[in-house]
Coordinates of C-alpha atoms and ligand atoms in Angstrom, one line a residue:
M24 CA -7.6 9.4 -38.7
S25 CA -4.7 11.4 -37.5
D26 CA -2.1 10.0 -35.2
I27 CA -2.6 12.9 -32.9
T28 CA -5.6 12.9 -30.5
V29 CA -6.6 16.1 -28.6
F30 CA -8.6 15.4 -25.5
Q31 CA -10.9 18.1 -24.4
A32 CA -11.7 18.3 -20.6
K33 CA -13.6 20.6 -18.4
T34 CA -10.4 21.4 -16.6
I35 CA -7.0 19.8 -16.7
L36 CA -4.9 20.2 -13.5
T37 CA -1.4 19.6 -14.7
M38 CA 0.6 19.7 -11.5
D39 CA 3.2 21.5 -13.8
P40 CA 3.8 25.1 -12.6
T41 CA 4.6 26.4 -16.0
M42 CA 1.0 25.8 -17.0
P43 CA -1.1 24.8 -14.0
S44 CA -4.4 24.4 -15.8
A45 CA -5.6 23.9 -19.4
T46 CA -8.6 22.6 -21.3
H47 CA -6.9 20.4 -23.9
V48 CA -4.1 17.9 -24.1
A49 CA -2.7 16.4 -27.3
V50 CA -1.4 12.8 -27.3
R51 CA 0.8 11.1 -29.9
D52 CA 2.4 7.6 -29.5
G53 CA 1.2 7.4 -25.9
R54 CA 2.9 10.6 -24.9
I55 CA 1.9 14.2 -24.2
L56 CA 2.6 16.2 -27.4
A57 CA 1.1 19.5 -26.4
I58 CA -1.1 21.2 -23.8
G59 CA -3.3 24.3 -23.8
D60 CA -6.5 25.0 -25.8
A61 CA -8.1 23.4 -28.8
T62 CA -5.3 24.6 -31.0
C63 CA -2.5 23.4 -28.9
A64 CA -1.3 20.8 -31.3
D65 CA -2.0 22.6 -34.6
Q66 CA 1.8 23.1 -35.3
W67 CA 2.1 19.3 -35.4
G68 CA -0.3 18.6 -38.3
A69 CA -3.7 17.1 -38.5
V70 CA -5.4 16.2 -35.3
T71 CA -8.4 14.2 -34.2
Q72 CA -10.5 16.0 -31.5
D73 CA -11.9 13.8 -28.7
S74 CA -14.6 15.4 -26.7
S75 CA -15.8 12.3 -24.8
L76 CA -14.2 13.6 -21.6
C77 CA -15.3 17.2 -22.0
D78 CA -17.4 17.2 -18.8
A79 CA -14.6 15.6 -16.7
V80 CA -11.6 17.0 -14.9
L81 CA -8.2 15.4 -15.8
M82 CA -5.2 15.1 -13.5
P83 CA -1.9 13.2 -13.9
G84 CA -2.6 9.5 -13.3
F85 CA -2.3 9.0 -9.6
V86 CA 0.9 7.2 -8.3
E87 CA 0.5 4.8 -5.4
G88 CA 4.0 4.5 -4.0
H89 CA 3.3 1.8 -1.4
A90 CA 0.9 -1.1 -2.1
H91 CA 0.9 -4.8 -2.8
M92 CA -0.1 -6.8 -5.8
M93 CA -2.3 -9.1 -3.7
A94 CA -4.7 -6.2 -3.2
G95 CA -6.6 -7.6 -6.2
A96 CA -6.5 -11.4 -5.7
I97 CA -7.1 -11.3 -2.0
W98 CA -10.7 -10.9 -2.8
E99 CA -10.8 -14.6 -3.7
F100 CA -11.0 -15.0 0.1
A101 CA -14.0 -14.0 2.3
Y102 CA -13.8 -10.4 3.6
T103 CA -14.2 -10.3 7.3
G104 CA -12.9 -6.8 8.2
Y105 CA -14.4 -4.1 10.4
H106 CA -14.5 -1.4 7.6
D107 CA -16.7 -1.2 4.5
R108 CA -14.6 -2.2 1.5
I109 CA -15.2 -2.3 -2.3
D110 CA -14.0 -5.3 -4.3
P111 CA -12.3 -5.1 -7.7
E112 CA -15.7 -5.6 -9.4
G113 CA -17.0 -2.6 -7.6
R114 CA -19.2 -4.5 -5.1
L115 CA -19.5 -3.0 -1.6
W116 CA -18.8 -5.4 1.3
T117 CA -20.1 -3.9 4.6
G118 CA -17.8 -4.0 7.6
L119 CA -18.4 -6.4 10.4
S120 CA -18.7 -4.8 13.8
S121 CA -19.1 -8.0 16.0
L122 CA -17.9 -11.5 16.1
E123 CA -21.5 -12.6 15.6
D124 CA -21.5 -10.7 12.3
V125 CA -18.2 -12.4 11.3
V126 CA -19.7 -15.9 12.1
A127 CA -22.9 -15.0 10.2
R128 CA -21.0 -13.9 7.0
L129 CA -18.7 -17.0 7.1
S130 CA -21.7 -19.3 7.5
E131 CA -23.4 -17.7 4.6
I132 CA -20.3 -18.2 2.4
E133 CA -19.7 -21.7 3.8
A134 CA -23.0 -22.8 2.5
T135 CA -22.0 -22.0 -1.0
L136 CA -18.7 -23.9 -1.1
T137 CA -18.1 -27.4 -2.5
P138 CA -17.5 -30.1 0.1
G139 CA -14.0 -30.4 1.3
A140 CA -12.8 -27.0 0.1
P141 CA -11.3 -24.8 2.8
L142 CA -13.0 -21.5 3.8
I143 CA -10.5 -18.7 3.9
G144 CA -11.1 -15.2 5.2
W145 CA -9.1 -12.1 5.4
G146 CA -9.1 -8.5 6.8
F147 CA -10.1 -9.4 10.4
D148 CA -8.7 -6.9 12.9
P149 CA -9.1 -7.7 16.6
I150 CA -8.1 -4.2 17.7
F151 CA -11.7 -3.0 16.7
L152 CA -13.5 -5.9 18.6
R153 CA -11.9 -5.9 22.0
D154 CA -14.6 -7.4 24.1
E155 CA -13.9 -11.0 23.1
R156 CA -11.1 -12.7 21.2
L157 CA -11.9 -14.6 18.0
S158 CA -11.2 -18.3 18.7
R159 CA -11.7 -21.7 17.2
A160 CA -15.0 -22.0 19.1
H161 CA -16.5 -19.2 16.9
L162 CA -15.2 -20.8 13.7
D163 CA -16.4 -24.3 14.8
R164 CA -19.9 -22.8 14.8
V165 CA -19.4 -22.2 11.1
S166 CA -18.2 -25.7 10.4
T167 CA -16.6 -28.5 12.3
E168 CA -15.9 -30.5 9.1
R169 CA -14.5 -27.9 6.7
P170 CA -11.1 -26.4 7.6
I171 CA -11.4 -22.6 8.1
A172 CA -8.6 -20.0 8.4
I173 CA -9.1 -16.3 8.9
L174 CA -6.2 -14.0 8.1
F175 CA -5.9 -10.9 10.2
S176 CA -5.6 -7.6 8.3
N177 CA -1.9 -7.3 9.1
F178 CA -1.2 -10.7 7.5
H179 CA 1.0 -11.6 10.5
L180 CA -1.7 -13.5 12.5
M181 CA -4.6 -15.8 11.8
C182 CA -7.3 -17.8 13.6
V183 CA -8.4 -21.3 12.5
N184 CA -11.1 -23.8 13.5
S185 CA -10.7 -27.2 15.0
A186 CA -10.8 -29.0 11.7
A187 CA -7.8 -26.9 10.5
L188 CA -5.9 -27.5 13.8
D189 CA -6.5 -31.3 13.3
L190 CA -5.3 -31.2 9.8
V191 CA -1.7 -30.1 10.9
G192 CA -1.9 -32.0 14.3
Y193 CA -1.8 -28.9 16.6
S194 CA -2.9 -30.0 20.1
E195 CA -2.2 -29.5 23.8
A196 CA 1.1 -31.3 23.2
T197 CA 2.3 -28.9 20.4
N198 CA 5.2 -26.8 21.3
V199 CA 5.6 -24.3 18.5
E200 CA 6.1 -20.6 19.1
G201 CA 3.0 -18.6 18.1
V202 CA 0.5 -21.4 18.6
V203 CA -1.6 -19.6 21.2
K204 CA -3.1 -21.8 24.0
G205 CA -6.0 -21.1 26.3
R206 CA -6.2 -21.6 30.1
D207 CA -7.2 -25.3 29.4
G208 CA -3.9 -25.8 27.6
A209 CA -5.5 -26.4 24.2
P210 CA -4.8 -24.2 21.2
T211 CA -7.3 -21.4 21.0
G212 CA -7.1 -21.4 17.2
E213 CA -5.0 -18.2 17.1
L214 CA -1.7 -18.5 15.3
Q215 CA 1.0 -15.8 15.3
E216 CA 3.7 -15.2 12.7
M217 CA 5.0 -17.5 10.0
A218 CA 6.4 -20.5 12.1
A219 CA 3.0 -21.2 13.5
M220 CA 1.0 -20.2 10.4
F221 CA 3.0 -21.8 7.6
P222 CA 1.9 -25.5 8.1
I223 CA -1.7 -24.5 7.9
M224 CA -1.1 -22.2 4.9
R225 CA 0.6 -25.0 3.0
R226 CA -2.2 -27.5 3.7
L227 CA -4.9 -25.0 2.8
G228 CA -3.1 -23.6 -0.2
I229 CA -2.7 -20.1 1.1
D230 CA 0.2 -18.7 -0.9
F231 CA 1.0 -15.0 -0.9
R232 CA 3.4 -15.4 -3.8
A233 CA 0.8 -17.2 -6.0
L234 CA -1.8 -14.7 -4.9
S235 CA 0.4 -12.0 -6.3
Q236 CA 1.8 -13.6 -9.5
K237 CA -1.1 -15.2 -11.2
Q238 CA -2.4 -13.6 -14.5
S239 CA -5.8 -13.1 -12.8
A240 CA -4.1 -11.4 -9.8
I241 CA -2.3 -8.9 -12.0
R242 CA -5.4 -8.2 -13.9
S243 CA -7.5 -7.6 -10.8
Y244 CA -4.8 -5.3 -9.4
A245 CA -5.2 -3.2 -12.5
Q246 CA -8.9 -3.1 -12.0
V247 CA -8.5 -2.0 -8.4
A248 CA -6.0 0.7 -9.6
T249 CA -8.1 2.0 -12.5
R250 CA -11.1 2.4 -10.1
A251 CA -8.9 4.6 -7.9
G252 CA -7.5 6.7 -10.8
V253 CA -4.1 5.1 -10.4
T254 CA -1.9 4.5 -13.5
T255 CA 1.4 3.7 -11.7
V256 CA 1.4 1.4 -8.7
T257 CA 4.1 -0.4 -6.6
D258 CA 4.3 -4.0 -5.4
L259 CA 6.6 -3.4 -2.5
F260 CA 7.9 -6.8 -1.4
S261 CA 8.1 -9.1 -4.3
Q262 CA 10.0 -12.4 -4.8
L263 CA 10.4 -11.7 -8.6
E264 CA 11.4 -15.2 -9.6
D265 CA 11.9 -15.8 -13.3
E266 CA 8.5 -17.5 -13.8
D267 CA 6.8 -14.6 -11.9
L268 CA 8.5 -12.1 -14.3
D269 CA 7.4 -14.1 -17.3
V270 CA 3.8 -13.8 -16.2
M271 CA 4.1 -10.1 -15.4
F272 CA 5.7 -9.2 -18.7
S273 CA 3.2 -11.2 -20.6
V274 CA 0.1 -9.7 -18.9
T275 CA 1.4 -6.1 -18.7
G276 CA 2.6 -6.4 -22.4
E277 CA -1.0 -6.6 -23.6
T278 CA -1.9 -3.3 -25.4
D279 CA -5.0 -2.6 -23.3
F280 CA -3.3 -3.4 -19.9
P281 CA -3.7 0.0 -18.2
L282 CA -1.1 0.1 -15.4
R283 CA 2.6 0.6 -14.8
I284 CA 3.9 -1.6 -12.0
V285 CA 7.0 -0.9 -9.9
P286 CA 7.8 -4.1 -8.0
A287 CA 10.5 -3.9 -5.3
L288 CA 12.6 -7.0 -4.6
A289 CA 12.2 -8.4 -1.1
A290 CA 15.5 -8.1 0.7
S291 CA 16.9 -11.3 2.2
G292 CA 20.1 -13.1 2.6
D293 CA 23.6 -12.1 1.6
P294 CA 23.7 -8.4 0.7
A295 CA 26.2 -8.6 -2.1
T296 CA 24.1 -11.4 -3.9
L297 CA 21.0 -9.2 -3.3
A298 CA 22.7 -6.2 -5.0
T299 CA 23.7 -8.2 -8.0
R300 CA 20.2 -9.6 -8.4
A301 CA 18.7 -6.2 -8.1
L302 CA 20.9 -4.8 -10.9
G303 CA 20.2 -7.8 -13.1
L304 CA 16.4 -7.1 -12.6
K305 CA 16.8 -3.4 -13.4
A306 CA 18.1 -4.3 -16.9
K307 CA 14.9 -6.2 -17.6
S308 CA 12.6 -3.2 -17.1
T309 CA 9.9 -2.3 -19.6
N310 CA 7.7 0.7 -20.0
K311 CA 5.1 -1.0 -17.8
V312 CA 7.3 -2.9 -15.4
R313 CA 10.0 -0.9 -13.6
L314 CA 12.5 -3.2 -11.7
G315 CA 15.7 -2.6 -9.8
A316 CA 14.6 -1.3 -6.4
V317 CA 14.8 -3.4 -3.2
K318 CA 12.4 -3.4 -0.2
L319 CA 13.8 -3.9 3.3
M320 CA 11.4 -4.9 6.1
T321 CA 12.8 -3.7 9.4
D322 CA 10.3 -3.6 12.3
G323 CA 6.6 -4.6 12.6
S324 CA 3.4 -2.7 13.0
I325 CA 2.4 -0.2 15.7
Q326 CA -1.2 -1.4 16.1
G327 CA 0.2 -4.9 16.6
W328 CA 2.7 -3.6 19.2
T329 CA 5.5 -5.1 17.0
A330 CA 7.0 -1.8 15.8
R331 CA 10.3 -0.7 17.4
V332 CA 9.6 2.5 19.3
K333 CA 11.9 4.8 21.2
W334 CA 11.5 5.7 24.9
P335 CA 8.9 5.9 26.6
G336 CA 7.6 2.9 24.5
Y337 CA 4.0 1.7 24.4
V338 CA 1.5 3.3 26.8
G339 CA 0.2 -0.2 27.9
G340 CA 3.7 -1.2 28.9
Q341 CA 3.9 -3.8 26.1
P342 CA 7.4 -5.0 25.4
N343 CA 9.2 -3.1 22.5
G344 CA 8.4 -4.7 19.1
I345 CA 10.4 -7.1 16.9
W346 CA 13.0 -6.6 14.3
N347 CA 12.2 -8.5 11.1
M348 CA 15.8 -7.7 10.1
A349 CA 18.4 -7.3 12.9
P350 CA 20.1 -3.9 13.0
E351 CA 23.4 -5.4 12.0
Q352 CA 21.8 -6.9 8.9
I353 CA 20.2 -3.5 8.2
Y354 CA 23.6 -1.9 8.3
A355 CA 25.2 -4.5 6.1
T356 CA 22.4 -4.5 3.5
C357 CA 22.2 -0.6 3.3
A358 CA 26.0 -0.5 2.9
A359 CA 26.1 -3.1 0.1
L360 CA 23.1 -1.9 -1.9
H361 CA 24.0 1.8 -1.6
A362 CA 27.6 1.1 -2.8
A363 CA 26.2 -0.9 -5.7
G364 CA 23.8 1.8 -6.8
V365 CA 20.5 0.1 -5.8
Q366 CA 17.6 2.2 -4.7
M367 CA 16.1 1.1 -1.3
H368 CA 12.5 1.3 0.0
I369 CA 12.8 0.7 3.7
H370 CA 9.8 -0.2 5.9
V371 CA 10.1 1.7 9.3
N372 CA 7.0 2.1 11.5
G373 CA 8.4 2.9 15.0
D374 CA 10.8 5.8 15.6
E375 CA 13.5 3.5 16.8
A376 CA 13.4 1.7 13.4
S377 CA 13.5 5.0 11.5
E378 CA 16.5 6.2 13.7
V379 CA 18.4 2.9 13.0
V380 CA 17.8 3.1 9.3
I381 CA 18.8 6.8 9.1
D382 CA 22.1 5.9 11.0
A383 CA 22.6 2.9 8.6
L384 CA 22.1 5.0 5.5
A385 CA 24.4 7.8 6.9
A386 CA 27.1 5.2 7.5
A387 CA 26.6 3.8 4.0
M388 CA 26.9 7.3 2.5
R389 CA 30.2 7.8 4.4
Q390 CA 31.6 4.8 2.5
A391 CA 30.3 5.5 -1.0
S392 CA 29.2 8.7 -2.7
W393 CA 25.9 8.6 -4.6
P394 CA 24.1 11.9 -4.3
D395 CA 20.9 11.0 -6.2
H396 CA 20.4 7.7 -4.5
G397 CA 16.7 8.3 -3.9
H398 CA 16.3 6.0 -0.9
V399 CA 12.9 6.2 0.7
L400 CA 11.7 5.5 4.3
Q401 CA 8.3 3.8 3.9
H402 CA 5.6 4.5 6.5
G403 CA 7.8 6.6 8.8
Q404 CA 4.8 6.9 11.1
M405 CA 6.6 8.2 14.2
M406 CA 9.3 10.3 12.6
D407 CA 9.8 13.7 14.3
G408 CA 11.3 17.0 13.1
A409 CA 14.9 15.9 14.0
Q410 CA 14.6 12.8 11.9
F411 CA 13.1 14.6 9.0
Q412 CA 15.9 17.1 9.1
R413 CA 18.5 14.4 9.0
C414 CA 16.6 12.9 5.9
A415 CA 16.8 16.3 4.3
D416 CA 20.6 16.5 5.0
L417 CA 21.1 13.0 3.6
G418 CA 18.8 13.3 0.5
I419 CA 16.4 10.6 1.8
S420 CA 12.7 10.8 0.8
V421 CA 9.7 9.7 2.9
N422 CA 6.4 8.0 1.9
L423 CA 4.1 8.5 4.9
F424 CA 1.1 6.3 5.8
A425 CA -1.6 8.9 5.9
N426 CA -4.5 6.4 5.7
H427 CA -3.5 5.2 9.2
L428 CA -4.7 8.4 10.7
W429 CA -8.3 7.6 9.9
Y430 CA -8.1 3.8 10.2
F431 CA -6.1 3.4 13.5
G432 CA -5.8 7.0 14.8
D433 CA -8.2 6.5 17.7
Q434 CA -6.5 3.2 18.6
H435 CA -3.1 4.8 18.7
V436 CA -4.4 7.5 21.1
A437 CA -6.1 5.0 23.4
L438 CA -3.9 1.9 23.1
T439 CA -0.5 2.2 21.6
I440 CA 1.5 5.4 21.9
G441 CA -1.0 7.9 23.4
R442 CA -2.4 11.3 22.4
D443 CA 0.9 13.3 22.3
R444 CA 2.9 11.1 19.9
A445 CA -0.3 10.2 18.0
N446 CA -0.7 13.9 17.2
R447 CA 2.6 13.8 15.3
M448 CA 2.1 10.5 13.5
D449 CA 2.5 10.6 9.7
A450 CA 3.7 14.2 10.1
V451 CA 3.4 15.3 6.5
R452 CA 3.6 19.0 7.4
S453 CA 6.9 18.6 9.2
A454 CA 8.3 16.5 6.3
L455 CA 7.4 19.1 3.7
D456 CA 8.7 21.9 5.9
A457 CA 12.0 20.1 6.1
G458 CA 12.1 20.2 2.3
L459 CA 11.7 16.5 1.8
T460 CA 10.2 14.7 -1.2
V461 CA 7.0 13.3 0.3
G462 CA 4.7 10.7 -0.9
I463 CA 1.6 9.4 1.0
H464 CA 0.1 5.9 0.7
S465 CA -2.4 3.2 1.5
D466 CA -0.3 0.0 1.8
A467 CA -3.2 -1.7 0.1
P468 CA -4.6 -4.3 0.9
V469 CA -3.9 -3.2 4.5
T470 CA -6.1 -0.2 3.8
P471 CA -7.9 0.3 0.4
L472 CA -6.1 1.8 -2.6
G473 CA -7.5 5.3 -3.2
P474 CA -5.1 8.3 -3.5
L475 CA -8.0 10.8 -3.2
F476 CA -8.9 9.3 0.2
T477 CA -5.2 9.2 1.2
A478 CA -5.0 12.9 0.2
W479 CA -8.1 13.6 2.3
C480 CA -6.4 11.9 5.3
A481 CA -3.4 14.2 5.0
V482 CA -5.5 17.3 4.6
N483 CA -8.0 16.7 7.3
R484 CA -6.2 14.2 9.7
Q485 CA -9.6 13.0 10.9
T486 CA -10.0 9.7 12.8
M487 CA -12.8 7.2 12.5
T488 CA -14.6 8.9 15.4
G489 CA -14.3 12.3 13.8
K490 CA -11.5 13.7 16.0
V491 CA -8.6 15.7 14.5
L492 CA -5.3 14.2 15.2
G493 CA -2.5 16.8 15.3
A494 CA -4.1 19.8 13.5
S495 CA -0.7 21.4 13.0
Q496 CA 0.3 18.6 10.7
R497 CA -2.5 19.1 8.2
I498 CA -1.4 20.1 4.7
S499 CA -3.3 22.0 1.9
V500 CA -5.2 20.4 -0.9
P501 CA -2.6 21.4 -3.5
E502 CA 0.2 19.9 -1.4
A503 CA -1.8 16.7 -1.0
L504 CA -2.5 16.5 -4.8
Y505 CA 1.2 17.0 -5.4
A506 CA 2.1 14.1 -3.0
I507 CA -0.2 11.6 -4.8
T508 CA 1.3 12.6 -8.2
M509 CA 4.7 14.2 -8.4
G510 CA 5.7 13.4 -4.8
A511 CA 5.1 9.7 -5.3
A512 CA 6.6 9.7 -8.8
K513 CA 9.8 11.2 -7.3
T514 CA 10.0 8.4 -4.6
L515 CA 10.0 6.0 -7.6
K516 CA 12.5 8.0 -9.6
L517 CA 10.0 8.3 -12.3
D518 CA 9.2 12.0 -12.1
G519 CA 10.9 12.6 -15.5
E520 CA 8.3 10.4 -17.1
I521 CA 5.0 10.5 -15.1
G522 CA 3.5 12.6 -12.3
S523 CA 2.5 15.7 -14.2
I524 CA 0.8 16.6 -17.5
S525 CA 3.8 18.0 -19.2
V526 CA 5.0 17.7 -22.8
G527 CA 7.1 14.6 -23.3
K528 CA 5.7 12.7 -20.4
R529 CA 3.5 9.6 -20.7
A530 CA -0.2 10.3 -21.4
D531 CA -1.4 8.8 -18.1
F532 CA -4.4 10.7 -16.6
A533 CA -7.0 10.2 -13.8
I534 CA -10.5 11.1 -15.0
L535 CA -12.4 12.8 -12.2
G536 CA -16.0 13.9 -11.8
S537 CA -15.1 17.2 -10.2
N538 CA -12.2 19.6 -9.5
P539 CA -10.4 18.8 -6.3
L540 CA -9.3 22.4 -6.0
E541 CA -12.9 23.6 -6.0
V542 CA -14.6 21.2 -3.7
D543 CA -14.8 21.6 0.1
P544 CA -11.6 19.9 1.4
T545 CA -13.6 17.8 3.8
T546 CA -15.2 16.1 0.7
L547 CA -12.0 15.4 -1.2
K548 CA -12.4 11.7 -0.7
D549 CA -15.9 11.8 -2.3
I550 CA -14.9 13.0 -5.7
P551 CA -15.9 10.4 -8.2
V552 CA -13.2 8.6 -10.2
L553 CA -14.5 7.9 -13.6
G554 CA -11.5 5.9 -14.9
T555 CA -8.1 6.6 -16.3
V556 CA -6.3 7.4 -19.6
F557 CA -3.3 5.2 -19.9
G558 CA -0.8 5.9 -22.6
G559 CA -3.5 7.9 -24.4
R560 CA -6.1 5.1 -24.1
A561 CA -9.1 5.7 -21.9
T562 CA -10.6 3.0 -19.5
L563 CA -13.8 4.0 -17.9
V564 CA -15.0 2.3 -14.7
Ligands
ZN121 ZN1 3.4 -2.7 2.8

């Protein structure tokens, strides 16, 4: 057998303007050797023709620029969300549209558990079930003996039953911020943010780091990615301790592991120490694990009213959100990391947060010159034309949260920022018009990983109730396909290696059932993903 394989496809969309489409791609040593027709690699010697994908459409493997490793392992917990979701094995879990349904599903699962084991759920989102608030009374109907904890979809809140409250001694007498109490003075079961949640998490063994760093977690993340046609994925807030890295290198090092992972180190503590640590990590990168970038978490989430927004604030008069990192710390961290040559991915949801971060990066750039820094504002949900223009002037990229339009668009109109500002949320059109490098993302597991769905959101801007949110911000299908391949690859500074089907790049492809350029744009999300080719090796789902 020759060491050159020529894959035949129905069509190959390359995302490379020098040859936008082809029928054959030749692969040697995991890289793209030639592209064109059946004879494309004849100059290179004997070839093996592979026609197993001849009815499929190939694209560059999709790149998910903002997701989290626990998107796979979170399925060890019971899904209690409002939307239909598909687990890593491909099983459909229907969404739960009432608290009764939540109690019913939990009761069903409770009956299957061994005595004493806690019942843990995830994905619950109170913004969709506003008649009544989930409380310990609901969960006590599932069990009064077994501790139960339901994580909300934003991972910043949870609700627990009485047995779980007893386990950590939360009562009327408790005085811990975030332990919500009812009119009777007793805890309702709802716990907000880490100080209140952590004691329960420790007792019940809920550990986000462990959820992300076990061998099985990394493998199920790869399953989730392959199902979505993704060959390069991020883990955008990672502790990256030495033992975590050992596990990651060993699992990803297996020949048939079909995913490149780009973890970003979670920013905390002294900026100079952080910079040194990031540079040390960068030196340990492999082909499948790309280290060296840092993730900063600035404000909260818009649908949780914890994002920092500019005047006129939230339409319901809620107080402005919270800083997870104080502005002075943002300034100091941006200055130190930029000066040290460390790329930053910076979480900004509200427009006050994006403004502060652009100011901080501009200040950092006045201190130290680094033209190809590649810093990225992540989410950037409320950014307007003026902020995009400043990003263009400063060489900053954006990765916009297009999935939000469908998942939370109606809620933003009705409950958070109102129709006018919701119309310019995740303004991909404005960002492209300003000349920016633009990615679009899912933030999985917050919303499901699926770049074709994300592209559909940016193209159609349709909400869950079928309304169009800000028609002027829609983009074309080719622009959306670019954003989920080359655009995202650029935000990771990997566009020289992945993102298009070009000679010399890695042979990473998404295998699709039909051609995204030929389907009705309103059905982009329905195109079947058949699997991926990773480094020249096909994995079908
Ligand atoms: Zn995220």
